[in-house]
Short mmCIF file of C-alpha atoms and ligand atoms in Angstrom, two decimals:
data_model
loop_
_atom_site.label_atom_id
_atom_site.label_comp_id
_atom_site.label_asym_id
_atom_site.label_seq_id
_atom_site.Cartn_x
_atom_site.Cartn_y
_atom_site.Cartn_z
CA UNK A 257 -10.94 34.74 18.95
CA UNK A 258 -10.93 32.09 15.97
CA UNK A 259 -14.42 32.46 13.72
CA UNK A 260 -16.76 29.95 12.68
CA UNK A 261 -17.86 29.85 8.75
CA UNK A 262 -20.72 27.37 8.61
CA UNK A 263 -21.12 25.25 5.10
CA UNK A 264 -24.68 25.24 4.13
CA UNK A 265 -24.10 22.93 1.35
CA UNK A 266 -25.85 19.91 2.96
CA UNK A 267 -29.02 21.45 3.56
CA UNK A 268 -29.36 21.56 -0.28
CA UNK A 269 -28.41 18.17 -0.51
CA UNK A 270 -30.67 17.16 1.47
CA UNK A 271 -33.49 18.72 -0.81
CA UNK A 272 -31.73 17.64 -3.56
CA UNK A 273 -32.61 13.92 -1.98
CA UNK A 274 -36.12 14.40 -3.31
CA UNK A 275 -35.28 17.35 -6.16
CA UNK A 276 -37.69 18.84 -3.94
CA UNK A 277 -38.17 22.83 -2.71
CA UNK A 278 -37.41 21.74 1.37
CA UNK A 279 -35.44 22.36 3.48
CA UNK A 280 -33.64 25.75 1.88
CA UNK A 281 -30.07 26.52 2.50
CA UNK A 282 -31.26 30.51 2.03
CA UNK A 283 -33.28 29.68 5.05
CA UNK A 284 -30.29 28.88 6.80
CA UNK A 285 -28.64 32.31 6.39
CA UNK A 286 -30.09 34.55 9.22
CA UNK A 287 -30.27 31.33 11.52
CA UNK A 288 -26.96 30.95 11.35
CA UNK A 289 -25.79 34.55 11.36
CA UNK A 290 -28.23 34.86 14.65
CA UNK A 291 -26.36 31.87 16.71
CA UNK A 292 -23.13 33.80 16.04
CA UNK A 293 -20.91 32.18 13.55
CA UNK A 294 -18.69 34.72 11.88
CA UNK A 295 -19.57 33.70 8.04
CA UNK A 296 -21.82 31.52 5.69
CA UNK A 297 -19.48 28.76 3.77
CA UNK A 298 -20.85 27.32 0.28
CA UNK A 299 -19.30 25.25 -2.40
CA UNK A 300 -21.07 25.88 -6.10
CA UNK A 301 -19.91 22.06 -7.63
CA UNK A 302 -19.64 22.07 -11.52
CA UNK A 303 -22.17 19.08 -11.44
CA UNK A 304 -24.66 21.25 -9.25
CA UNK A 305 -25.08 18.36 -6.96
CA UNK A 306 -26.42 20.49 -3.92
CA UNK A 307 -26.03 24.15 -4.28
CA UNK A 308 -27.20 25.93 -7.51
CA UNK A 309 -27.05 29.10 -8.86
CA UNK A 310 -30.32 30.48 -7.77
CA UNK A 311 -29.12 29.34 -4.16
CA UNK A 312 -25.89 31.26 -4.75
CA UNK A 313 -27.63 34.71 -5.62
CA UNK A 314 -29.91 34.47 -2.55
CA UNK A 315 -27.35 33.51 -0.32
CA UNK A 316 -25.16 36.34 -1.44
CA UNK A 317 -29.00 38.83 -0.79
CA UNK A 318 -29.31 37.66 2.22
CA UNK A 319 -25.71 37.47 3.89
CA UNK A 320 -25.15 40.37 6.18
CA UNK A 321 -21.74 39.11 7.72
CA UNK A 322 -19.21 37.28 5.52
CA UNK A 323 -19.84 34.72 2.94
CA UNK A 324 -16.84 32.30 1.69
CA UNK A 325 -17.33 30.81 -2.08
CA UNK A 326 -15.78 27.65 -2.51
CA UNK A 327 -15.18 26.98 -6.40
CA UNK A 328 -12.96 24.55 -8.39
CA UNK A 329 -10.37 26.76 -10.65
CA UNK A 330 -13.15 25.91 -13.90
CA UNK A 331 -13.66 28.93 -15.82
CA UNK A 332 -17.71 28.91 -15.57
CA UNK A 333 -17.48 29.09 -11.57
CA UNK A 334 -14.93 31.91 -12.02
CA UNK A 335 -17.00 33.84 -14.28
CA UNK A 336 -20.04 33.15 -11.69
CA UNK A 337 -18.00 34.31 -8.59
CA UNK A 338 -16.76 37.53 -10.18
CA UNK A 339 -20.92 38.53 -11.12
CA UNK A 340 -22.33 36.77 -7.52
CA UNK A 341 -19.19 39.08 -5.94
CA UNK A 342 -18.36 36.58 -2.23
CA UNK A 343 -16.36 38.21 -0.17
CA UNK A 344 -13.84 35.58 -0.03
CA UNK A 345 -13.04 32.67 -2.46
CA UNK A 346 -11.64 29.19 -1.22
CA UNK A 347 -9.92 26.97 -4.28
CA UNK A 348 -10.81 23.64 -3.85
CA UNK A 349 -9.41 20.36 -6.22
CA UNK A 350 -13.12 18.76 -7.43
CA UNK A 351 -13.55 15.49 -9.05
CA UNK A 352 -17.36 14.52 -9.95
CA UNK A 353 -16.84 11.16 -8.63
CA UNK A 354 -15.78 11.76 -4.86
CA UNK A 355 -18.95 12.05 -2.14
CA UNK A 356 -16.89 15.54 -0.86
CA UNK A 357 -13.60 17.27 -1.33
CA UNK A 358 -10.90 14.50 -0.97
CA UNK A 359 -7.74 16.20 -0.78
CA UNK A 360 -5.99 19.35 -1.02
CA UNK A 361 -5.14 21.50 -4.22
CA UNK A 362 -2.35 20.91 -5.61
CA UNK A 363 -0.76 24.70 -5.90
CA UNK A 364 2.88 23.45 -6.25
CA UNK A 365 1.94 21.45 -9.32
CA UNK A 366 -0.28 23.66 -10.83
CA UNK A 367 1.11 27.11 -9.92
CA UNK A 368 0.57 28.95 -13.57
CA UNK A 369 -3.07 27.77 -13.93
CA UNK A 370 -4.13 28.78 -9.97
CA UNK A 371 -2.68 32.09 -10.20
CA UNK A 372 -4.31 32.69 -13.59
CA UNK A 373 -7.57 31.51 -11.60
CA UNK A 374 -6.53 34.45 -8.65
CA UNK A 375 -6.17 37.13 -11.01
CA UNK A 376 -9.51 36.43 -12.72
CA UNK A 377 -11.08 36.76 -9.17
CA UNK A 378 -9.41 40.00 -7.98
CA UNK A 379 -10.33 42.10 -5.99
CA UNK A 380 -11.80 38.93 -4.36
CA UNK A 381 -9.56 37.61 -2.05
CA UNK A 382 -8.72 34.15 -2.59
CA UNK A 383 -8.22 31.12 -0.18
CA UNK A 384 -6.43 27.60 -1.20
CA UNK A 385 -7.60 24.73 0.36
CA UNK A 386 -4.03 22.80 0.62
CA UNK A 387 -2.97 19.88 2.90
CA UNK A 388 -0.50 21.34 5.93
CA UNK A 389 2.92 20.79 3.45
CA UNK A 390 5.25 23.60 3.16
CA UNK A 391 5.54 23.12 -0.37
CA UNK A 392 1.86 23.85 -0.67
CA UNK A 393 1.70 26.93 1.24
CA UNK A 394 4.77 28.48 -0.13
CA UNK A 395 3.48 27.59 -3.65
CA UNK A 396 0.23 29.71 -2.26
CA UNK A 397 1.84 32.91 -1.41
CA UNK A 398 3.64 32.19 -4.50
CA UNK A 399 0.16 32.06 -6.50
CA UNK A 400 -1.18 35.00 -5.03
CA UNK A 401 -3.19 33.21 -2.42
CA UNK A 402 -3.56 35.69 0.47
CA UNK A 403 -5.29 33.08 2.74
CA UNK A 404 -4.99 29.05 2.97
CA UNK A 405 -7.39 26.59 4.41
CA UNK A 406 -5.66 24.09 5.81
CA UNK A 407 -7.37 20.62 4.69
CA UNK A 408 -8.29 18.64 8.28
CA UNK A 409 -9.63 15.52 6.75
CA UNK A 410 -6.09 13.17 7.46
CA UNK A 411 -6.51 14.17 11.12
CA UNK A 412 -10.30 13.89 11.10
CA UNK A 413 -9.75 10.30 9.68
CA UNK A 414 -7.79 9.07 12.63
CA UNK A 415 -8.29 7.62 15.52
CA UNK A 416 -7.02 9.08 18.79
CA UNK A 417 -3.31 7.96 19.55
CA UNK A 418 -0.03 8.66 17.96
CA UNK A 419 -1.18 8.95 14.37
CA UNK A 420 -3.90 11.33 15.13
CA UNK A 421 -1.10 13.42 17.39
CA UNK A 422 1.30 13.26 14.18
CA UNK A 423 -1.38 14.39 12.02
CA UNK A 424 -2.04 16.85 14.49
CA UNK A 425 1.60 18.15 14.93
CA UNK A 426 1.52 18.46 10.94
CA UNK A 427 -1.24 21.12 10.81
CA UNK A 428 0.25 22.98 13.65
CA UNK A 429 3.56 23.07 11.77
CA UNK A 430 1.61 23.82 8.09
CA UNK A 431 -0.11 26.40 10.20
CA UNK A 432 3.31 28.35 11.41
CA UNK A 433 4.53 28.38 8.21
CA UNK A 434 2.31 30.20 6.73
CA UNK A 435 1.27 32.50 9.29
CA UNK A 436 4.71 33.14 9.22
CA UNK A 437 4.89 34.26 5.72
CA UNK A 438 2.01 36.62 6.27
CA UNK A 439 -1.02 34.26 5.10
CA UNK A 440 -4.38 34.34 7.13
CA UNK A 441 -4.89 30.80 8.05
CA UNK A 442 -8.31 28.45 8.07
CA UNK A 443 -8.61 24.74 9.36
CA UNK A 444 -11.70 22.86 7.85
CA UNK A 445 -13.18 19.34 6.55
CA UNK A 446 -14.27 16.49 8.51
CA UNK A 447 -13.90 18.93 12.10
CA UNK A 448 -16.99 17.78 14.61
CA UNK A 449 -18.28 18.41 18.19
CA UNK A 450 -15.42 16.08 19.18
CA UNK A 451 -12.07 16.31 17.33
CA UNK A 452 -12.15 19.99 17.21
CA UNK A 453 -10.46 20.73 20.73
CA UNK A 454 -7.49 19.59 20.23
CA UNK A 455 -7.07 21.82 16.81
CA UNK A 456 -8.48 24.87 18.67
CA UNK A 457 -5.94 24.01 21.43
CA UNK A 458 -2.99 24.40 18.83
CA UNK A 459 -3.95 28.41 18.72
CA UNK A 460 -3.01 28.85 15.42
CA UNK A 461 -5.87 29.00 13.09
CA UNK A 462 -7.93 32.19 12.71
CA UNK A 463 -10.91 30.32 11.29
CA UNK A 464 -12.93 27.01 11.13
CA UNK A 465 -14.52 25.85 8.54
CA UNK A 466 -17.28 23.23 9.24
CA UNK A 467 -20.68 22.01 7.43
CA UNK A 468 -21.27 18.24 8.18
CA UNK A 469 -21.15 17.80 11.70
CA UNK A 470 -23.23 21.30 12.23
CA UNK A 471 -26.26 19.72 10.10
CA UNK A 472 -26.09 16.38 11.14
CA UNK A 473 -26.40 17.53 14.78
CA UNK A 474 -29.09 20.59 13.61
CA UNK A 475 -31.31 17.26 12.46
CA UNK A 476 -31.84 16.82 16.31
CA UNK A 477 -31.47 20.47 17.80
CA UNK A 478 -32.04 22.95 15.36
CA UNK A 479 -29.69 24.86 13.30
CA UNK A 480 -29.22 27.80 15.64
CA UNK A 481 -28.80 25.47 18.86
CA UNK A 482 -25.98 23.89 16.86
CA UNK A 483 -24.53 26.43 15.36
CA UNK A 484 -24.35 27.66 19.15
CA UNK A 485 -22.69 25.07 20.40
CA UNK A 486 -19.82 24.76 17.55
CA UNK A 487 -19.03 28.79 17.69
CA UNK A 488 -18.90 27.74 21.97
CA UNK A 489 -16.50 25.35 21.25
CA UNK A 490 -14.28 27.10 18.32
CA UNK A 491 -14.46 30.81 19.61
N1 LIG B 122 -13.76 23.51 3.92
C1 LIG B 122 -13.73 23.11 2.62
C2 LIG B 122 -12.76 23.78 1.70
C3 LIG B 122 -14.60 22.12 2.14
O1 LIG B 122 -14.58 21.76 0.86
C4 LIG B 122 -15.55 21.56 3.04
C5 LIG B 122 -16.53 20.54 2.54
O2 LIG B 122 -17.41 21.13 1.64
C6 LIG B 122 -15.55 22.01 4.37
C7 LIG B 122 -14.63 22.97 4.79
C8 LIG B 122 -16.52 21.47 5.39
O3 LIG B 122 -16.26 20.13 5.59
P1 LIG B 122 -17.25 19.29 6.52
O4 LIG B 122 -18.57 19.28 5.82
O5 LIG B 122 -16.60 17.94 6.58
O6 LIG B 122 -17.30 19.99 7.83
#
């Protein structure tokens, strides 16, 4: 059974709207942990534009299952991770102008730097967030990745129809490589209620990572009512 990791990070930018004490992404953590996801996701920026530190520590208090730190490869975040202790990492590319994470990291280019950034996390096991290219995941295993997230934002983007099914066939394929070479393999950005079927009908990714889609539809439900549903349609 694949797991769900739900991304917190846009309750706190919705407080953040009004710099403001409501609604709190700890509040979110036994809610979500209760409807059955698998893991809490959350991404401390460098600009502090949702989540901050004092978020971070109470998340980490209160998580009882699994909680995934996304972090750029900055040296402050590292130092952060190492005290706050997640029990995974994910390496995301961050730029201070883009509304979320754009693209995938760029491991092949920056191999010496992101394994540097690995080693200064160990024991923490660390997770790239790559698009599906082989050159990308082989430059992972290479860096001492021992996971990849696999960035679904091209596929979210399209429309149904033959680019959507080539985008599509691409994960599957970045997906088989690197299970194939051992690494424990995530899917997430820009996943919802309804373009997640036909990546959960691949088979091939252990876990989804998904934040948006969850909060936007916890607006009308409630967080554990969507969180529900998602896990339903993932697990
Ligand atoms: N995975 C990673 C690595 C991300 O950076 C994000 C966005 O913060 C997500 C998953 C979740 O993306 P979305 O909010 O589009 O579901």
């Amino acid at each position: 059974m694949a797991r769900l990791g739900v991304n917190i990070d846009h309750i706190a930018t919705l407080r953040q709207a009004r710099r403001t004490f409501e609604p709190d992404p700890a509040n979110a953590v036994g809610i979500v942990e209760r409807a059955g996801a698998y893991g809490i996701v959350c991404h401390l920026r460098e600009d502090r534009r949702h989540l901050n530190e004092r978020d971070l520590r109470l998340v980490r208090e209160l998580c009882k299952s699994h909680l995934n730190l996304e972090l750029a490869a900055s040296d402050e975040i590292i130092e952060i991770a190492r005290e706050v202790g997640p029990d995974v990492c994910t390496l995301v590319p961050e730029r201070r102008e883009e509304v979320t994470t754009e693209g995938g990291l760029d491991v092949a280019g920056r191999l010496a730097a992101l394994k540097k950034a690995v080693e200064r996390l160990a024991p923490i096991p660390v997770s790239a967030f790559i698009a599906p290219v082989e050159e990308q995941v082989m430059a992972s295993l290479d860096a001492g990745f021992t996971a990849v997230e696999l960035h679904t934002g091209e596929y979210a983007n399209a429309r149904p129809g033959p680019e959507r099914d080539e985008r599509l066939a691409r994960l599957a394929e970045g997906a088989e490589t690197a299970a194939g070479v051992g690494l424990y393999v995530a899917a997430g950005h820009g996943l919802t209620y309804i373009n997640v079927a036909p990546v959960v009908e691949l088979g091939v990714f252990s876990e989804y990572n998904i934040g948006h889609s969850i909060i936007a539809r916890a607006v009308f439900t409630g967080l554990e009512e969507a969180v529900r549903e998602m896990a339903l349609l993932v697990g």
